[in-house]
Tab-separated table of C-alpha atoms in Angstrom:
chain	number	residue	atom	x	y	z
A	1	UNK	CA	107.187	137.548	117.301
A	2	UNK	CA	105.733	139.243	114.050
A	3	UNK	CA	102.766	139.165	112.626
A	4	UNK	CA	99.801	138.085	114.819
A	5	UNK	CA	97.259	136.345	112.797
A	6	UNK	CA	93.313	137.188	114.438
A	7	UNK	CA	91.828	133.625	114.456
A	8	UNK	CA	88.593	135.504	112.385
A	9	UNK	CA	90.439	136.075	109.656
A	10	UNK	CA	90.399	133.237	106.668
A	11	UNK	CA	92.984	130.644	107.131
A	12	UNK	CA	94.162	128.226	104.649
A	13	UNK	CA	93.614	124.930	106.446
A	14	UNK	CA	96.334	122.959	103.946
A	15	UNK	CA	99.978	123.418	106.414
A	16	UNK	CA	102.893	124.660	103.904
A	17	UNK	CA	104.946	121.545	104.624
A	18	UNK	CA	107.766	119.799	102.992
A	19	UNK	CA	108.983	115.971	103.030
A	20	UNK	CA	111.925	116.002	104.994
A	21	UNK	CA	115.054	113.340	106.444
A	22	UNK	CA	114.296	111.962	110.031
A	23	UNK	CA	116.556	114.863	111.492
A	24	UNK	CA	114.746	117.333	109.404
A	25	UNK	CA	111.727	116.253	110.918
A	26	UNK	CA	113.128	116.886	114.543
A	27	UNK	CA	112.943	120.784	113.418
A	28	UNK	CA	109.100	121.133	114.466
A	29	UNK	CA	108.038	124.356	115.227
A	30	UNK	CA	105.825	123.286	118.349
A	31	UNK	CA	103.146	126.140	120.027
A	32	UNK	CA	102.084	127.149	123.082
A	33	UNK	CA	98.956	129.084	124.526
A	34	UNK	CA	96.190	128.684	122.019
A	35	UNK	CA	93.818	129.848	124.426
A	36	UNK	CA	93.299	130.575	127.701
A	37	UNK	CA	93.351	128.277	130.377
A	38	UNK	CA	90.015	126.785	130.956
A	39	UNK	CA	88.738	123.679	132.905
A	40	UNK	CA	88.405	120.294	131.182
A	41	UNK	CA	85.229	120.144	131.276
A	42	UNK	CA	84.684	123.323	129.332
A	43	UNK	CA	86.999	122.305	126.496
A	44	UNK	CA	84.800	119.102	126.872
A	45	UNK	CA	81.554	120.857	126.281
A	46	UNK	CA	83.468	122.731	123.228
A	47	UNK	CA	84.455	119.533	121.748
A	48	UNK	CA	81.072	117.793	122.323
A	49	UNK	CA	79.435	121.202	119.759
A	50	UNK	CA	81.565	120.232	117.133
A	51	UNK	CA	81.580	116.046	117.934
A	52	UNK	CA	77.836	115.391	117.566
A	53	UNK	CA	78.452	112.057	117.533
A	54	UNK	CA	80.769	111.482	119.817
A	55	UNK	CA	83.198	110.037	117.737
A	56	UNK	CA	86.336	111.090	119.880
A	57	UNK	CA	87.399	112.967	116.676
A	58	UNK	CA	86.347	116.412	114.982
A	59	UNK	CA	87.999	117.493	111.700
A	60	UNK	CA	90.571	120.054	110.646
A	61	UNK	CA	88.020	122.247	109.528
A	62	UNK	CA	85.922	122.284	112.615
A	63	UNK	CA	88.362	123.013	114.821
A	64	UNK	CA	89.195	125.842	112.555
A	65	UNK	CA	85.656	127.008	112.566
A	66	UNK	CA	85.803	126.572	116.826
A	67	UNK	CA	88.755	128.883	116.845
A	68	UNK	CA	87.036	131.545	114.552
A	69	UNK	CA	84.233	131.686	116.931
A	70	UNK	CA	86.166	132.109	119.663
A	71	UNK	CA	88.462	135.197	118.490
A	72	UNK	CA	91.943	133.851	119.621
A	73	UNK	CA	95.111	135.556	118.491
A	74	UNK	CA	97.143	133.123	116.867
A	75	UNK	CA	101.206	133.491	116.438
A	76	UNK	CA	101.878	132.189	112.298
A	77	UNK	CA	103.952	129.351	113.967
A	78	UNK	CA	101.144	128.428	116.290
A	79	UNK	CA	99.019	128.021	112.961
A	80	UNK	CA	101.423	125.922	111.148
A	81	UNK	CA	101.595	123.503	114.274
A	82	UNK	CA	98.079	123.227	114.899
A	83	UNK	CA	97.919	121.839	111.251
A	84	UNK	CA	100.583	119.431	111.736
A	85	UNK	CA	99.173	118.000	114.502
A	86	UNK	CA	96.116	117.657	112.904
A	87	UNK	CA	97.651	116.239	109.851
A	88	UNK	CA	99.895	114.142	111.816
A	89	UNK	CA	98.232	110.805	110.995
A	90	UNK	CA	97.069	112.019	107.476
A	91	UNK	CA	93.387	112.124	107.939
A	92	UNK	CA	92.892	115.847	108.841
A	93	UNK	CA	91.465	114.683	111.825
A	94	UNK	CA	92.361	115.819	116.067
A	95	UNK	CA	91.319	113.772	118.730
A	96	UNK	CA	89.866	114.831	121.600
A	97	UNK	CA	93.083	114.544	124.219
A	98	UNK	CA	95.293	116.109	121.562
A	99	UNK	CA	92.724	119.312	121.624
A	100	UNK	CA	92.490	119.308	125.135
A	101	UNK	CA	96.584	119.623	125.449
A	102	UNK	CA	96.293	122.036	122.905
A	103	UNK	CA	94.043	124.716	124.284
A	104	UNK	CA	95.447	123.893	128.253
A	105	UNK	CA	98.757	124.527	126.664
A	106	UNK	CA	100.038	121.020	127.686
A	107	UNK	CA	103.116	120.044	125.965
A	108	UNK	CA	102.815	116.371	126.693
A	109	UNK	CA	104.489	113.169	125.258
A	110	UNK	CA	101.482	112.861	123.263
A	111	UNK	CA	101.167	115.850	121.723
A	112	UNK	CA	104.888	116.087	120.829
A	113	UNK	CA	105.240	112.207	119.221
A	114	UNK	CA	101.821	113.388	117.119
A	115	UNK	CA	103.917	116.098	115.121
A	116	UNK	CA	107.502	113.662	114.992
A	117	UNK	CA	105.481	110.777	113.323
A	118	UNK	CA	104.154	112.957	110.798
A	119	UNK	CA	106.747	112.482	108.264
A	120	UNK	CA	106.801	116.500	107.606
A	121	UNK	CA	108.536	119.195	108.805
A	122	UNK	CA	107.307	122.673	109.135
A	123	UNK	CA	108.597	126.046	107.022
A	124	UNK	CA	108.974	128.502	109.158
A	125	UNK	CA	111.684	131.309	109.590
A	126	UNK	CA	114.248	130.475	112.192
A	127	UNK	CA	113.741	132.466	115.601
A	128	UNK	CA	117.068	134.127	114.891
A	129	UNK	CA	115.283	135.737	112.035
A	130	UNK	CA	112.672	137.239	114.092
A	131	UNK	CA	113.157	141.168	113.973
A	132	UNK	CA	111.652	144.189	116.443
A	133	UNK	CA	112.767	142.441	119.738
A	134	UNK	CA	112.803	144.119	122.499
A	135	UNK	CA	115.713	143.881	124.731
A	136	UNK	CA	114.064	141.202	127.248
A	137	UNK	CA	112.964	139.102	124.366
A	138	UNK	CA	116.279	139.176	122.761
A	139	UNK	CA	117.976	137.924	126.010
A	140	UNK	CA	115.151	135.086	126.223
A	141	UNK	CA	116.001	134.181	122.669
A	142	UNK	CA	120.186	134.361	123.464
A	143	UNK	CA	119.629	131.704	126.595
A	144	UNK	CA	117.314	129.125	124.164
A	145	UNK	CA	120.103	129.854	122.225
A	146	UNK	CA	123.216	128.876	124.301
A	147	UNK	CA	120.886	126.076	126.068
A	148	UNK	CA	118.716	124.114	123.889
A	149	UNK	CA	119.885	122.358	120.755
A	150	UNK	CA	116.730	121.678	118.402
A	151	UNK	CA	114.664	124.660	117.411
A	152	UNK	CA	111.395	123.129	118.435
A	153	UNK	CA	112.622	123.324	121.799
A	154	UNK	CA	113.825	127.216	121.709
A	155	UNK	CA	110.561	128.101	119.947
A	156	UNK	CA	108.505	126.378	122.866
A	157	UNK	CA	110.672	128.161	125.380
A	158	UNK	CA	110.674	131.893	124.120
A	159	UNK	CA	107.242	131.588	123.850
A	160	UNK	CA	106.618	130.560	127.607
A	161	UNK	CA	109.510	132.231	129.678
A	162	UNK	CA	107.849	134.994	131.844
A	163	UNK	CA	110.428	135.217	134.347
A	164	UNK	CA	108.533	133.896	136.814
A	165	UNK	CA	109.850	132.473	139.440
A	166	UNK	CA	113.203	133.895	138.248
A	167	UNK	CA	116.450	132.147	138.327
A	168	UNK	CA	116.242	132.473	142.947
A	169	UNK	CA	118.367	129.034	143.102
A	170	UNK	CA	121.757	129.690	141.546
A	171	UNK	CA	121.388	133.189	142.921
A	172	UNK	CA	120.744	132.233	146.456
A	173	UNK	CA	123.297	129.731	146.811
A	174	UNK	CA	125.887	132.390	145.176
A	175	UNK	CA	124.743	134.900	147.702
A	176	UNK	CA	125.024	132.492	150.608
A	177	UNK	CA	128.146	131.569	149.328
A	178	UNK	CA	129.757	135.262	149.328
A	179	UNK	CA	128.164	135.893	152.632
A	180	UNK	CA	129.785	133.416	154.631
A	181	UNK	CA	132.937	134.114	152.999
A	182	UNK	CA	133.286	137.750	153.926
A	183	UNK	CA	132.096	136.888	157.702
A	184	UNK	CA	134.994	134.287	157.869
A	185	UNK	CA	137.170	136.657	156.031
A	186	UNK	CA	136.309	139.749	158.606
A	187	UNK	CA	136.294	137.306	161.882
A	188	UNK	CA	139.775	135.578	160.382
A	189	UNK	CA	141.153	138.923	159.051
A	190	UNK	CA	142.507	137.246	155.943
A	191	UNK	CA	140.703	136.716	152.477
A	192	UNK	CA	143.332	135.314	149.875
A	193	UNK	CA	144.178	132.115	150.778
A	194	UNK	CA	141.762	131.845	153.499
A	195	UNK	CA	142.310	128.350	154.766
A	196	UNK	CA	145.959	128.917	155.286
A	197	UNK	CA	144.460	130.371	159.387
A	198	UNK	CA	145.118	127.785	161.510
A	199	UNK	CA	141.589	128.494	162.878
A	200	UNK	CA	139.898	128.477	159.315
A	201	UNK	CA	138.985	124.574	160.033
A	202	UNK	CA	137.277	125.302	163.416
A	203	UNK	CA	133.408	125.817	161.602
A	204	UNK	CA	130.609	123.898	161.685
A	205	UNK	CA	130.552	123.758	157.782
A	206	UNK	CA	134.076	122.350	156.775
A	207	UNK	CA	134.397	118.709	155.957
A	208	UNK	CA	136.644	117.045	158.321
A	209	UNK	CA	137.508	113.440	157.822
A	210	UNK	CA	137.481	113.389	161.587
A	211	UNK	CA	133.758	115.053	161.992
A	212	UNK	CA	132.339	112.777	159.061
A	213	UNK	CA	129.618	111.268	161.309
A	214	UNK	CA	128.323	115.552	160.758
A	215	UNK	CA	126.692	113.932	157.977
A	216	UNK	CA	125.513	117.920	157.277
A	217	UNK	CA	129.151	118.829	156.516
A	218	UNK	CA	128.923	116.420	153.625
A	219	UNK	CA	127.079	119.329	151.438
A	220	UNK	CA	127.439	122.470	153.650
A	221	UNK	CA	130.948	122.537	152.781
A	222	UNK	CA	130.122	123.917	149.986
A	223	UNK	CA	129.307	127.015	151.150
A	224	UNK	CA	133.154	127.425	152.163
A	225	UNK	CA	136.088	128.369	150.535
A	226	UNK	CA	139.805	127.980	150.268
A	227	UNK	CA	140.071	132.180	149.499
A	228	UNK	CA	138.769	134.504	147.316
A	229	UNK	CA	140.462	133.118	144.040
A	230	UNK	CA	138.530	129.852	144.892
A	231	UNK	CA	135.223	131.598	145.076
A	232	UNK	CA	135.914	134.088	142.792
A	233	UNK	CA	136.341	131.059	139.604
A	234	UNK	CA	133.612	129.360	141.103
A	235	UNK	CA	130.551	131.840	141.732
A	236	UNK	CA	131.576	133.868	137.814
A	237	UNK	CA	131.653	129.583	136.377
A	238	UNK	CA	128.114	129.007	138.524
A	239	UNK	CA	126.373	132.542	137.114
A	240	UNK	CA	127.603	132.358	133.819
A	241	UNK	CA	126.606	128.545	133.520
A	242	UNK	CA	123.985	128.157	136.147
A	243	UNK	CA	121.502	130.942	135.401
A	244	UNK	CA	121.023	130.388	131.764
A	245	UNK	CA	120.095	126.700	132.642
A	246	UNK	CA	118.005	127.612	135.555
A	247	UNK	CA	116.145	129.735	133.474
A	248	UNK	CA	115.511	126.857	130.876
A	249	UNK	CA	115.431	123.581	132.798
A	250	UNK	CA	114.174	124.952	135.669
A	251	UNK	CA	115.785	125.690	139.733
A	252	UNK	CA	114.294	121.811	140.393
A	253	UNK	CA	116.824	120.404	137.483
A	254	UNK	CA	119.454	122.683	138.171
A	255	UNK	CA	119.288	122.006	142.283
A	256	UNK	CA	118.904	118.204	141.291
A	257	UNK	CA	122.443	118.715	139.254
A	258	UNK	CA	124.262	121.012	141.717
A	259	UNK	CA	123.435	119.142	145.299
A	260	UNK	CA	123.972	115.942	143.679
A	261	UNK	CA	127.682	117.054	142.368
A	262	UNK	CA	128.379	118.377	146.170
A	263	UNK	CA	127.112	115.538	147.679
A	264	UNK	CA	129.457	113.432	145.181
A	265	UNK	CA	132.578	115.656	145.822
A	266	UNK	CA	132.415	115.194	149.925
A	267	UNK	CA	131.879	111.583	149.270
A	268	UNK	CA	134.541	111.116	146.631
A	269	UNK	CA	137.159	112.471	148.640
A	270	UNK	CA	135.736	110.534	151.998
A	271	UNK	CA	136.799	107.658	149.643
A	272	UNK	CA	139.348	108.229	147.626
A	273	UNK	CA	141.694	110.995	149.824
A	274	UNK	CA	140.377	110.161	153.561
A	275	UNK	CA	142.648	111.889	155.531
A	276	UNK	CA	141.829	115.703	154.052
A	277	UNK	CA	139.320	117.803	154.458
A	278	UNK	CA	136.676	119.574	151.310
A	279	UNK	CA	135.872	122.852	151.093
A	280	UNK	CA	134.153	125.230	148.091
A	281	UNK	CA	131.175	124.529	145.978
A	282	UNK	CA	133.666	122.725	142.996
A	283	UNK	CA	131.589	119.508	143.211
A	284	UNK	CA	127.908	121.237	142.133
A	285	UNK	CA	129.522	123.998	139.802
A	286	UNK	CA	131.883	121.265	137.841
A	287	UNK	CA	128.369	118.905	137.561
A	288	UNK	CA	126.583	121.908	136.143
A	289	UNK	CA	129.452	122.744	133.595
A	290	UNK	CA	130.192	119.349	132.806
A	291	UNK	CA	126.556	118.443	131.997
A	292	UNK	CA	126.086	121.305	129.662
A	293	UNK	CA	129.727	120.876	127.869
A	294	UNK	CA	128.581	117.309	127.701
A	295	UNK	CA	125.063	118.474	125.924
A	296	UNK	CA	126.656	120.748	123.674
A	297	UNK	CA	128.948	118.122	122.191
A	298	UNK	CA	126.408	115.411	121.999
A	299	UNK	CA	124.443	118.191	120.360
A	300	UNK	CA	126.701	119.859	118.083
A	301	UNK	CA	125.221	119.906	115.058
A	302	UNK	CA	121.908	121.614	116.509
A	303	UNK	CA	123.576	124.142	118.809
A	304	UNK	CA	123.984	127.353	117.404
A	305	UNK	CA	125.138	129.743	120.074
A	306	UNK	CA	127.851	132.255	118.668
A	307	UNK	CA	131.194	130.824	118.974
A	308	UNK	CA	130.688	127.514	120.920
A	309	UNK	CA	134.196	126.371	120.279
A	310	UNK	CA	135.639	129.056	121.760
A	311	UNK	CA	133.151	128.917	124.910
A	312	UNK	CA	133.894	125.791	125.546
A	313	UNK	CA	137.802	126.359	125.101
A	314	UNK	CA	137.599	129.057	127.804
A	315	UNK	CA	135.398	127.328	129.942
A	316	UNK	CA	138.145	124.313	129.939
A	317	UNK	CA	140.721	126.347	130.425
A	318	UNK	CA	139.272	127.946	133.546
A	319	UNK	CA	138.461	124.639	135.060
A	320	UNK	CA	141.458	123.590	134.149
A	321	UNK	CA	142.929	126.467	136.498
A	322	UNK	CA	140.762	125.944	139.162
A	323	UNK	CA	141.598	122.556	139.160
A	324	UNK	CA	145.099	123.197	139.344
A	325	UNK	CA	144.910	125.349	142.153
A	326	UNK	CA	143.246	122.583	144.004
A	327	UNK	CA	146.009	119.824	143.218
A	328	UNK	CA	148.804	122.659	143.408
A	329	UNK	CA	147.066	123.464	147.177
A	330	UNK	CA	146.134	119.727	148.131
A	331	UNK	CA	149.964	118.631	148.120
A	332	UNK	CA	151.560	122.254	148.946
A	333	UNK	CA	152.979	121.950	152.828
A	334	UNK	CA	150.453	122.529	155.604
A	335	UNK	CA	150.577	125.447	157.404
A	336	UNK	CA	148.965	123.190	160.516
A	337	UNK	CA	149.980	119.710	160.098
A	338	UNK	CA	149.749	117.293	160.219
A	339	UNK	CA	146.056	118.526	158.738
A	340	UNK	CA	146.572	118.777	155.002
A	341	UNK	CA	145.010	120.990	152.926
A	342	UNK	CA	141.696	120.132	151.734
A	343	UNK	CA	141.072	117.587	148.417
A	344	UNK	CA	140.552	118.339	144.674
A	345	UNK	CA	138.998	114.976	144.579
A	346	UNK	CA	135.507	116.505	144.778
A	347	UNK	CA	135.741	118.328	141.671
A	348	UNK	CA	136.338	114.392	139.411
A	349	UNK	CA	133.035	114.092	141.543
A	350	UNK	CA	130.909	116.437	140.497
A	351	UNK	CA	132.545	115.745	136.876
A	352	UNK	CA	131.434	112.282	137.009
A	353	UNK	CA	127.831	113.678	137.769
A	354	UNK	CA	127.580	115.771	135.283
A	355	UNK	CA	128.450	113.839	132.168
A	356	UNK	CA	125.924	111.061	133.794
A	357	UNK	CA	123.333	112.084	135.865
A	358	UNK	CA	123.706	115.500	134.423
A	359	UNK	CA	123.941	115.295	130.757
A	360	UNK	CA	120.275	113.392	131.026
A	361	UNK	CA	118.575	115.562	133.096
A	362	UNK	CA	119.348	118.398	131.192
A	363	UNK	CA	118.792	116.820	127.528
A	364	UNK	CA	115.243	116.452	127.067
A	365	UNK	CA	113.731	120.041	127.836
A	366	UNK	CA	110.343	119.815	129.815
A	367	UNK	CA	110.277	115.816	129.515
A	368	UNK	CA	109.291	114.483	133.015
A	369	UNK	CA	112.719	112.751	134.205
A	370	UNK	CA	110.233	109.666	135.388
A	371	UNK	CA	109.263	109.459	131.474
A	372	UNK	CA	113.490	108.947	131.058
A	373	UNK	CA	114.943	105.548	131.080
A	374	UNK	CA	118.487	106.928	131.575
A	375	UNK	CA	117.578	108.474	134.214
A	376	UNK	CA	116.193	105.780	136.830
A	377	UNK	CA	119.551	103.801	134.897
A	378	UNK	CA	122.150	106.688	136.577
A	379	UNK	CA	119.603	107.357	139.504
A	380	UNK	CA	120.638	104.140	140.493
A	381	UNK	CA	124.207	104.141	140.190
A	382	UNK	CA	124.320	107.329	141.984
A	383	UNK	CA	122.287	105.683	144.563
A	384	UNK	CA	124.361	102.689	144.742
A	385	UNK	CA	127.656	105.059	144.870
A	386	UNK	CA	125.808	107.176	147.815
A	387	UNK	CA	125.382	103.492	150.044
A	388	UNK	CA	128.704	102.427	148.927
A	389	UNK	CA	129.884	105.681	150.428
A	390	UNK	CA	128.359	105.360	153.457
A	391	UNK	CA	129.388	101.394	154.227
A	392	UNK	CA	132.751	102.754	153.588
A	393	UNK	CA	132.594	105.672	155.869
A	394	UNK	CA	131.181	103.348	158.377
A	395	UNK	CA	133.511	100.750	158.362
A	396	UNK	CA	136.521	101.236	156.011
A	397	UNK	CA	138.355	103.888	158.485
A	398	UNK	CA	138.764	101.614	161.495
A	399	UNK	CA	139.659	98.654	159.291
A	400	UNK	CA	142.341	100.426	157.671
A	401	UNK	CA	143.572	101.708	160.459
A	402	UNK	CA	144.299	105.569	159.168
A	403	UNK	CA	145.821	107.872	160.838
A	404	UNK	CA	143.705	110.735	160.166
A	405	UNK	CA	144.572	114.657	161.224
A	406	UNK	CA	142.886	115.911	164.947
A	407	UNK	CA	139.780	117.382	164.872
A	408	UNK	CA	139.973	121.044	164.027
């Protein structure tokens, strides 16, 4: 990261700050550990040394003069922020919460409006200019990169990523995934278009319009799929999307996103194609893409991965092929009719979560969702879809009358 600046050496308490426009101001270099984690109480005690009065406030200086005595190591950046914050309201002044969050590392909704309202913007060197990475670092600094659209955010994130816990959801499900498709392929003897075997069906994971009361099939289908060019799109799609925004938003987020698109695609197709049956993970990996296409256009401006227009022409254009494949597949003759082959419908599902649901879990890094308006606003709707779903599964079948294929 640089320099390191030893908190015992002289430091110029006036922040090298410029006047900026309101997206200017967006471009706040924010820190992270100041020092190490301590109880409350002891940062209380600290306070109380410099706060004689108990004002609830202690100035810029003594908070400099608290961080000499202690002998922290200070990142240039983490300097510069520090002084924002404390010149956030123009009196040179930090509260007491504010300090706390700073020395517990706590990047709270506080702490981050104090530096936005502060009508400045700090000068610091991009961290695409930061030189003598080592290989790990540089990879931490590509996925902030290809993720996260406002350098206060990437800055924040290089500076916390330790790899633990490491990406385990995206690379669990992918394993599971490839597992269960070589022990169908092996007991089936046939890999490339698996689901033409007559017996492919008779699993306890597929979808079947005639098994919907399973209600487990609705997201273990996922774990299924039509052949090894269905899984093969899908699990290099999921990896090449999925672990870059685990690693940022989190395998909470990113599970969130990806069950919610499965559970979308099984229930889109119960509604919208009811006599066929849903197999492959489409649903979650389409959400996942989806959302962070989505992002990237919203965000275009800020992005600045290398060549975003041509990643996101190549990721259309292979879920554009995958797609194809389904619809091609959905409509080609049945090799066991009158059982169809199974829907596309469930990938428009986990579309339609992504550019929703998706797009605002994934756009405010490290905001609590609960703290997100948007997102009790699509929790809803995706709530309302879910009940809808299951009145219709319920009831719509025998009304209409279907004929729907015999169980597998």
């Amino acid at each position: 990261m640089g320099e390191r600046i030893r908190a015992d050496q002289p430091v110029n308490p006036s922040p090298a700050v410029a006047v900026g426009s309101e997206a200017e101001e967006i471009e706040v270099l924010e820190s992270v550990e100041v020092l190490p984690m301590a109880p409350e109480d002891h940062w209380k005690s600290l306070f109380d040394q410099f706060d004689p009065e108990n004002t609830g406030y202690i100035s810029t200086e003594k908070f400099w003069t608290l961080l000499q005595q202690h002998g922290s190591e200070l990142d240039p950046h983490k300097l510069e922020v520090l002084l924002a914050l404390a010149d956030s309201n123009s009196d040179g002044k930090i509260c007491y919460q504010d300090f706390v969050n700073l020395m517990s590392n706590k990047r709270s909704n506080s702490f981050r409006q104090a530096i936005l309202q502060g009508n400045r913007r700090l000068c610091s060197k991009a961290l695409l200019e930061e030189t003598g990475l080592s290989l790990s670092q540089r990879l931490i600094r590509h996925v902030a990169y290809e993720t996260l659209p406002r350098e206060i955010d990437r800055k924040w994130y290089y500076d916390n990523y330790t790899g633990c816990p490491p990406p385990w959801f995206m690379i669990a499900v992918t394993i599971l995934e490839v597992a269960f498709f070589v022990y169908y392929g092996l007991v089936l003897d046939r890999f490339v278009l698996q689901v033409t075997h007559p017996l492919y069906l008779k699993n306890p994971l597929v979808y079947h319009p005639q098994l919907r009361a399973q209600v487990w099939r609705y997201v273990s289908y996922a774990l299924m799929h039509a052949g090894i060019e269905h899984l093969g799109l899908n699990i290099v799609l999921q990896l090449l999307v999925g672990i870059p925004l685990e690693m940022v938003h989190g395998a909470l987020r990113i599970g969130i996103i990806y069950v919610a698109g499965v559970l979308a695609g099984s229930l889109a197709v119960s509604v919208a194609d009811m006599t066929a049956p849903v197999v492959g993970s489409s649903g979650g990996v389409y959400a996942l893409i989806s959302a962070h296409l989505a992002n990237i256009v919203m965000n275009w401006s800020g992005m600045k991965c290398h060549f975003k227009l041509l990643r996101m022409a190549a990721a259309l254009i292979c879920m554009s092929f995958e797609f194809g494949r389904a619809v091609w597949l959905r409509f080609h003759p049945s090799a066991y009719p009158p059982c169809p082959y199974p829907s596309f419908v469930a990938h428009l599902g986990g579309v339609l979560v992504g550019i929703t649901l998706g797009v605002v879990i994934l756009r405010n890094y490290e905001q609590r969702l609960q703290d997100q308006s948007l997102w009790w606003i699509f929790s809803s709707s995706y709530l309302f879809f879910i009940l809808f779903a299951i009145f219709w599964n319920v009831f719509a079948y025998s009304l209409l009358d279907l004929k729907l294929p015999p169980p597998p």
